[in-house]
């Protein structure tokens, strides 16, 4: 039997969202385009040719959605700011309407007793900056600094909890190496500088926030997965080391003064081409917390056919294991191992699970959604968070991904991760069984 109170009074329970996935209002009130506006409105890029032009229409419906949060007893709400809503050109001119929207949102949350947690960058770079090279251009550090500084000044009187980047490995890897996310660029020549500049911005963003208010609770978030070998051969074990360095260590280790994991991932040697004197130092920042976002584990094997890394991930549907609509294995122990892994770094002060959740096919029957699989998924993962905490791991928060069903990037609207169902034709919200279950759990009823 497990109760939310077993985690202690200071444990942060919440839900997570991101601007492009929920807001809509893509071209209203002076907002500029982001790389996701451009990418998702290019035919053939997104499943079903979907886009986030309207998404959950949160831009217009935030008040009703906050009422829902309040009804569900959710005390913490993580959302991101759309950079191009407040800087339509990425830099320079400030769009007051954009600032006003986030002011209204923050005030509405606070009036309802809900604590805001802001992510500064959840993948929607202003399109105007991408035209100048985006994350591959070192000038991004200056553009990002201007943006972070404005957010700290405008919202820092009411917001304490900040996350600088969301999953830098995903937005650089999928956006600048594989080309399957915005801006759709490919190859090492884009990926390597994007990694280095994102790492520098991660630390710089932290410094700017703290210089504004040393009491801010400043973090950054990483996607992470337990990586295990397909067989117990030396080659597969070597594949694990490389994939783990890429997926789980690439953005943490430079921040805590260990440098990039080049010894285990030789392709990163090229990053020195983009180094300037004192970068080693500029990469470092002492975050108050590390946000970890775990959904699954990866099984890897050696492969001669995959260049650069000689390793391949074996998809869940090829392994006879339970999996979600994303084809991600359901493996609750993964979150336990990830907490223990990050906890083992002395430099990591605190860990918050800033995302965890599952996409399953939902059916509405007589106006209700019995999403038992999602409920079980979340409760099993929470039990593993508890196991790690009980053993002394410094984890002090858990946020479900996500509040309402929303735009799931390249997969469009097919995967539904929400505790609340959205009918995208009518924008009607229906709380799923998992949402009611989370409400009860947060009310301290047993898991
Ligand atoms: O929807 C995403 C989110 O934007 C980042 N983390 C993973 C989620 C599910 O894929």
XYZ file of C-alpha atoms and ligand atoms in Angstrom:
457
model
C 0.000 0.000 0.000
C 1.397 3.357 -0.967
C 0.063 6.849 -0.254
C 1.187 10.156 -1.703
C 1.935 11.267 1.865
C 4.579 8.496 2.089
C 6.727 10.715 -0.130
C 6.741 13.475 2.480
C 5.208 16.941 2.700
C 7.774 18.603 0.481
C 7.447 16.263 -2.481
C 6.240 18.093 -5.613
C 3.414 16.359 -7.470
C 2.310 17.776 -10.768
C 1.658 17.498 -14.480
C 3.834 18.652 -17.386
C 3.007 20.293 -20.706
C 4.757 22.272 -23.450
C 3.725 25.389 -25.381
C 3.720 24.044 -28.934
C 1.919 20.877 -27.899
C -1.065 22.623 -26.284
C -1.319 26.355 -26.990
C -2.430 26.719 -30.592
C -2.920 30.434 -31.362
C 0.055 30.003 -33.677
C -0.283 33.307 -35.514
C -2.378 35.524 -33.266
C -1.682 38.674 -31.253
C 1.710 39.298 -32.806
C 3.265 35.866 -32.300
C 6.124 35.058 -34.696
C 6.624 31.643 -36.309
C 8.685 28.984 -34.631
C 10.572 26.146 -36.308
C 7.685 23.849 -35.330
C 5.132 26.127 -37.034
C 7.189 25.837 -40.196
C 8.009 22.127 -39.947
C 4.516 20.930 -39.008
C 2.949 22.992 -41.780
C 5.201 21.371 -44.372
C 3.391 18.452 -46.009
C 4.750 15.025 -45.253
C 6.617 15.854 -42.050
C 4.006 14.864 -39.448
C 1.765 11.786 -39.238
C -1.607 12.628 -40.769
C -0.152 15.995 -41.830
C -1.190 17.289 -38.406
C 0.121 20.523 -36.938
C -0.068 22.509 -33.694
C -1.904 25.506 -35.188
C -4.812 24.930 -32.804
C -3.688 21.933 -30.701
C -5.663 22.089 -27.408
C -6.424 25.784 -27.915
C -4.898 26.359 -24.490
C -4.139 29.942 -25.541
C -7.884 30.635 -25.347
C -8.968 27.947 -22.910
C -6.330 28.190 -20.184
C -8.869 29.353 -17.607
C -11.116 26.304 -18.040
C -8.065 24.044 -18.079
C -6.819 25.548 -14.826
C -10.244 24.847 -13.334
C -9.712 21.223 -14.326
C -6.255 21.178 -12.733
C -7.770 22.563 -9.606
C -10.593 19.991 -9.631
C -7.944 17.251 -9.969
C -6.049 18.582 -6.893
C -2.890 19.034 -8.971
C -0.612 21.356 -7.005
C 2.143 21.992 -9.598
C 1.837 22.810 -13.300
C 4.814 22.660 -15.635
C 4.489 24.586 -18.907
C 6.880 26.169 -21.366
C 7.086 29.630 -22.834
C 6.888 30.058 -26.572
C 9.972 32.162 -27.334
C 8.485 33.501 -30.593
C 5.296 34.585 -28.822
C 7.302 37.145 -26.879
C 10.160 37.737 -29.331
C 8.482 37.296 -32.762
C 11.882 37.671 -34.455
C 13.738 35.752 -31.761
C 15.595 38.863 -30.621
C 15.024 42.624 -30.476
C 11.349 43.618 -30.692
C 9.233 42.440 -27.716
C 5.585 41.484 -28.254
C 3.696 42.820 -25.249
C 0.661 40.632 -26.064
C 2.821 37.566 -25.620
C 4.080 38.708 -22.231
C 0.487 39.492 -21.245
C -0.639 35.949 -22.047
C 1.967 34.402 -19.721
C 1.149 37.003 -17.063
C -2.503 35.994 -17.193
C -1.609 32.316 -17.123
C 0.722 32.651 -14.120
C -1.773 34.804 -12.222
C -4.599 32.383 -12.917
C -2.510 29.455 -11.653
C -1.566 31.312 -8.488
C -5.149 32.393 -7.841
C -6.063 28.719 -7.935
C -3.275 27.771 -5.554
C -1.262 26.007 -8.283
C 2.507 26.514 -8.428
C 3.925 27.345 -11.874
C 7.071 25.548 -13.116
C 8.447 27.178 -16.260
C 10.493 25.463 -18.963
C 12.268 28.116 -20.983
C 12.963 26.054 -24.079
C 10.764 23.161 -25.129
C 11.903 22.914 -28.767
C 10.130 25.835 -30.491
C 13.005 28.038 -31.622
C 11.862 31.235 -33.383
C 11.960 30.557 -37.143
C 13.798 33.842 -37.707
C 16.732 32.492 -35.688
C 16.796 29.201 -37.576
C 17.287 31.257 -40.758
C 20.499 32.487 -39.155
C 21.642 28.930 -38.371
C 19.608 28.208 -35.233
C 21.379 25.996 -32.722
C 24.366 25.556 -35.051
C 25.210 29.259 -34.780
C 27.117 30.250 -31.661
C 25.184 33.529 -31.637
C 22.311 31.503 -30.187
C 23.952 32.042 -26.783
C 23.340 35.797 -27.057
C 19.791 35.381 -28.399
C 18.933 32.872 -25.692
C 20.429 35.088 -22.969
C 18.256 38.008 -24.050
C 15.164 35.771 -23.932
C 15.981 34.215 -20.536
C 16.776 37.586 -19.054
C 13.395 38.992 -20.150
C 11.503 35.966 -18.760
C 13.308 36.233 -15.423
C 12.568 39.965 -15.190
C 8.921 39.710 -16.222
C 7.824 36.536 -14.468
C 10.422 36.124 -11.722
C 8.354 38.133 -9.237
C 5.858 35.223 -9.157
C 7.707 32.160 -10.437
C 10.368 30.353 -8.406
C 10.771 27.059 -10.298
C 12.574 27.125 -13.637
C 13.908 24.609 -16.117
C 16.311 25.879 -18.747
C 16.065 23.233 -21.504
C 13.763 20.342 -22.212
C 15.562 17.178 -23.369
C 18.473 18.726 -25.311
C 19.468 15.279 -26.587
C 16.106 14.944 -28.327
C 15.898 18.383 -29.897
C 19.481 18.257 -31.165
C 19.350 14.558 -32.154
C 15.923 14.461 -33.795
C 16.059 18.048 -35.107
C 19.692 18.429 -36.220
C 20.933 14.861 -36.831
C 18.007 12.682 -37.929
C 15.889 15.455 -39.425
C 12.642 13.941 -38.122
C 11.841 16.917 -35.867
C 12.030 20.629 -36.574
C 14.005 22.158 -38.149
C 14.597 18.929 -40.101
C 18.371 19.195 -40.455
C 20.627 16.170 -40.737
C 24.163 15.000 -40.166
C 27.054 15.486 -37.782
C 27.906 18.888 -39.238
C 24.650 20.174 -37.722
C 24.376 17.882 -34.710
C 27.791 18.518 -33.164
C 27.646 22.342 -33.065
C 23.992 22.154 -31.941
C 25.042 19.964 -28.988
C 27.793 22.339 -27.938
C 25.706 25.496 -28.223
C 22.747 23.912 -26.417
C 25.110 22.854 -23.608
C 26.519 26.356 -23.344
C 22.977 27.834 -23.287
C 21.940 25.343 -20.630
C 24.598 26.672 -18.246
C 24.225 30.293 -19.318
C 20.449 30.155 -18.746
C 21.071 28.860 -15.231
C 23.518 31.676 -14.487
C 21.120 34.364 -15.730
C 18.241 33.018 -13.631
C 20.347 32.838 -10.483
C 21.808 36.294 -11.024
C 18.243 37.585 -11.067
C 17.270 35.788 -7.866
C 19.546 33.417 -5.979
C 16.464 31.835 -4.366
C 15.146 30.535 -7.679
C 14.923 26.748 -7.889
C 16.784 26.213 -11.160
C 16.948 22.952 -13.088
C 17.222 21.573 -16.592
C 15.662 18.360 -17.911
C 17.026 15.243 -19.580
C 15.350 12.379 -21.382
C 16.870 9.142 -20.115
C 16.409 5.401 -20.483
C 17.905 2.363 -18.852
C 20.152 0.840 -21.535
C 20.773 -2.908 -21.453
C 22.534 -5.348 -23.813
C 20.648 -7.816 -26.007
C 23.193 -10.512 -25.169
C 25.938 -10.743 -22.637
C 28.683 -10.483 -25.244
C 31.502 -7.969 -25.065
C 30.331 -6.323 -28.288
C 26.808 -5.753 -26.987
C 28.153 -4.473 -23.676
C 30.309 -1.999 -25.586
C 27.207 -0.914 -27.515
C 25.515 -0.219 -24.165
C 28.360 2.065 -23.061
C 28.119 4.136 -26.244
C 24.327 4.419 -26.306
C 24.249 5.239 -22.588
C 26.827 8.015 -23.107
C 24.718 9.440 -25.921
C 21.288 9.142 -24.316
C 22.017 9.640 -20.634
C 25.317 11.459 -20.076
C 25.883 13.877 -22.948
C 24.286 16.973 -21.435
C 24.743 16.260 -17.740
C 28.480 15.626 -17.534
C 29.698 18.891 -19.099
C 27.362 20.796 -16.754
C 28.854 19.178 -13.670
C 32.453 19.709 -14.720
C 33.229 16.271 -16.168
C 33.319 17.425 -19.794
C 31.655 15.581 -22.675
C 31.782 11.752 -22.464
C 34.256 11.613 -25.364
C 36.178 8.610 -24.025
C 33.071 6.453 -24.457
C 31.714 8.179 -27.545
C 34.496 8.990 -29.974
C 32.278 10.811 -32.456
C 32.158 13.669 -29.959
C 35.851 14.458 -30.581
C 34.633 16.760 -33.357
C 33.083 19.023 -30.740
C 36.495 20.607 -30.109
C 36.185 22.270 -33.539
C 33.543 24.473 -31.943
C 35.335 25.171 -28.640
C 36.487 28.620 -27.645
C 38.876 29.333 -24.764
C 37.073 29.014 -21.407
C 34.205 26.934 -22.855
C 35.103 24.089 -20.468
C 34.230 26.481 -17.689
C 31.227 28.090 -19.406
C 29.617 24.665 -19.820
C 29.356 24.299 -16.055
C 26.467 25.300 -13.857
C 25.478 24.093 -10.418
C 21.786 23.277 -10.939
C 19.492 23.068 -7.921
C 17.833 20.074 -9.506
C 18.067 17.796 -12.497
C 14.763 16.953 -14.159
C 14.700 13.405 -15.403
C 12.148 12.225 -17.956
C 11.902 8.495 -18.183
C 9.433 6.338 -20.062
C 11.191 3.119 -21.018
C 14.344 1.055 -21.283
C 16.335 0.432 -24.441
C 17.837 -2.895 -25.439
C 20.842 -2.501 -27.711
C 23.146 -4.711 -29.718
C 26.328 -4.257 -31.686
C 25.821 -3.463 -35.355
C 28.412 -3.078 -38.122
C 25.793 -1.355 -40.253
C 25.139 1.683 -38.072
C 27.911 4.168 -38.796
C 29.665 6.180 -36.051
C 28.222 4.295 -33.135
C 28.071 0.639 -34.307
C 25.091 -0.004 -32.081
C 21.412 -0.420 -32.698
C 18.287 -0.199 -30.568
C 15.951 -3.203 -30.784
C 12.392 -1.866 -30.854
C 9.975 -3.100 -28.196
C 7.557 -4.718 -30.690
C 10.387 -7.030 -31.793
C 11.040 -8.248 -28.274
C 7.820 -9.820 -27.011
C 7.381 -7.301 -24.196
C 4.450 -4.989 -23.331
C 4.690 -1.640 -25.091
C 2.810 1.639 -25.563
C 1.481 3.377 -28.685
C 4.942 4.947 -29.024
C 6.435 1.436 -29.295
C 8.197 2.046 -25.987
C 8.540 -0.906 -23.644
C 6.572 -0.708 -20.389
C 9.363 -1.295 -17.875
C 8.756 0.405 -14.496
C 12.159 -0.551 -13.037
C 13.737 1.751 -15.632
C 12.766 4.833 -13.626
C 14.248 3.324 -10.468
C 17.570 2.678 -12.216
C 17.624 6.148 -13.739
C 17.059 7.811 -10.369
C 19.857 5.707 -8.885
C 22.146 6.507 -11.808
C 21.737 10.286 -11.527
C 21.710 10.137 -7.740
C 25.167 8.545 -7.846
C 26.695 11.765 -9.208
C 27.741 13.739 -6.113
C 27.294 16.989 -8.029
C 23.575 16.328 -8.577
C 21.824 18.052 -5.705
C 18.228 16.971 -6.278
C 16.222 15.037 -8.838
C 12.692 15.809 -9.966
C 10.861 13.425 -12.292
C 9.720 16.157 -14.646
C 7.970 13.713 -17.010
C 6.653 10.174 -16.942
C 3.529 8.720 -18.504
C 2.174 6.584 -21.311
C 0.310 6.739 -24.606
C -2.305 4.040 -25.072
C -5.276 3.780 -27.373
C -8.325 5.259 -25.577
C -11.956 4.550 -26.353
C -14.836 6.640 -25.124
C -17.778 4.485 -24.098
C -20.858 6.325 -22.859
C -18.759 9.405 -22.212
C -16.140 7.624 -20.082
C -12.607 6.467 -20.759
C -11.487 3.437 -18.781
C -7.749 3.794 -19.382
C -6.697 1.135 -16.916
C -3.389 0.517 -18.682
C -2.319 4.156 -18.263
C -3.375 4.159 -14.628
C -1.413 0.968 -13.975
C 1.595 2.303 -15.846
C 1.724 5.478 -13.769
C 1.138 3.714 -10.478
C 3.827 1.083 -11.183
C 6.366 3.780 -12.086
C 5.467 5.815 -8.986
C 6.118 2.723 -6.850
C 9.599 2.519 -8.356
C 10.184 6.201 -7.590
C 9.243 5.389 -4.019
C 11.649 2.431 -3.912
C 14.515 4.696 -4.948
C 13.481 7.393 -2.479
C 13.209 4.873 0.354
C 16.803 3.870 -0.330
C 17.851 7.486 0.174
C 17.864 8.844 -3.384
C 17.437 12.609 -3.435
C 14.279 12.628 -5.571
C 11.696 15.182 -4.567
C 9.088 15.522 -7.292
C 7.052 13.650 -9.876
C 5.149 15.160 -12.833
C 2.893 13.123 -15.113
C 3.294 13.616 -18.844
C 0.736 14.903 -19.530
C -2.317 16.876 -18.460
C -4.498 16.850 -21.617
C -3.955 14.799 -24.787
C -1.951 16.987 -27.140
C 0.218 17.300 -30.258
C 2.855 14.574 -30.059
C 5.442 16.055 -32.459
C 6.174 13.867 -35.513
C 3.438 11.433 -34.449
C 0.735 14.118 -34.590
C -2.400 13.489 -32.542
C -2.389 9.704 -32.624
C -0.550 8.972 -29.350
C -2.642 10.130 -26.406
C -0.701 10.661 -23.181
C -3.271 12.751 -21.275
C -4.990 12.247 -17.950
C -7.720 14.237 -19.684
C -9.084 13.260 -23.091
C -9.442 15.966 -25.743
C -11.831 15.669 -28.677
C -9.810 17.748 -31.123
C -12.846 18.415 -33.342
C -14.865 20.044 -30.556
C -12.164 20.741 -27.901
C -14.318 18.914 -25.356
C -12.322 17.713 -22.339
C -13.224 14.438 -20.563
C -11.318 13.346 -17.486
C -10.076 9.784 -17.934
C -10.163 7.137 -15.238
C -6.398 7.724 -14.805
C -7.112 11.418 -14.116
C -9.646 10.553 -11.420
C -7.223 8.020 -10.015
C -4.399 10.629 -9.853
C -6.801 13.011 -8.104
C -7.603 10.369 -5.496
C -3.926 9.534 -5.043
C -3.040 13.188 -4.542
C -5.876 13.305 -2.010
C -3.836 10.688 -0.198
C -5.933 7.690 -1.055
C -3.922 4.556 -1.485
C -2.165 3.666 -4.761
O 5.644 14.770 -25.695
C 6.974 14.573 -25.317
C 7.524 15.798 -24.608
O 7.409 16.945 -25.379
C 8.984 15.578 -24.293
N 9.197 14.339 -23.602
C 8.575 13.145 -24.116
C 7.105 13.396 -24.385
C 6.445 12.126 -24.964
O 7.047 11.777 -26.166
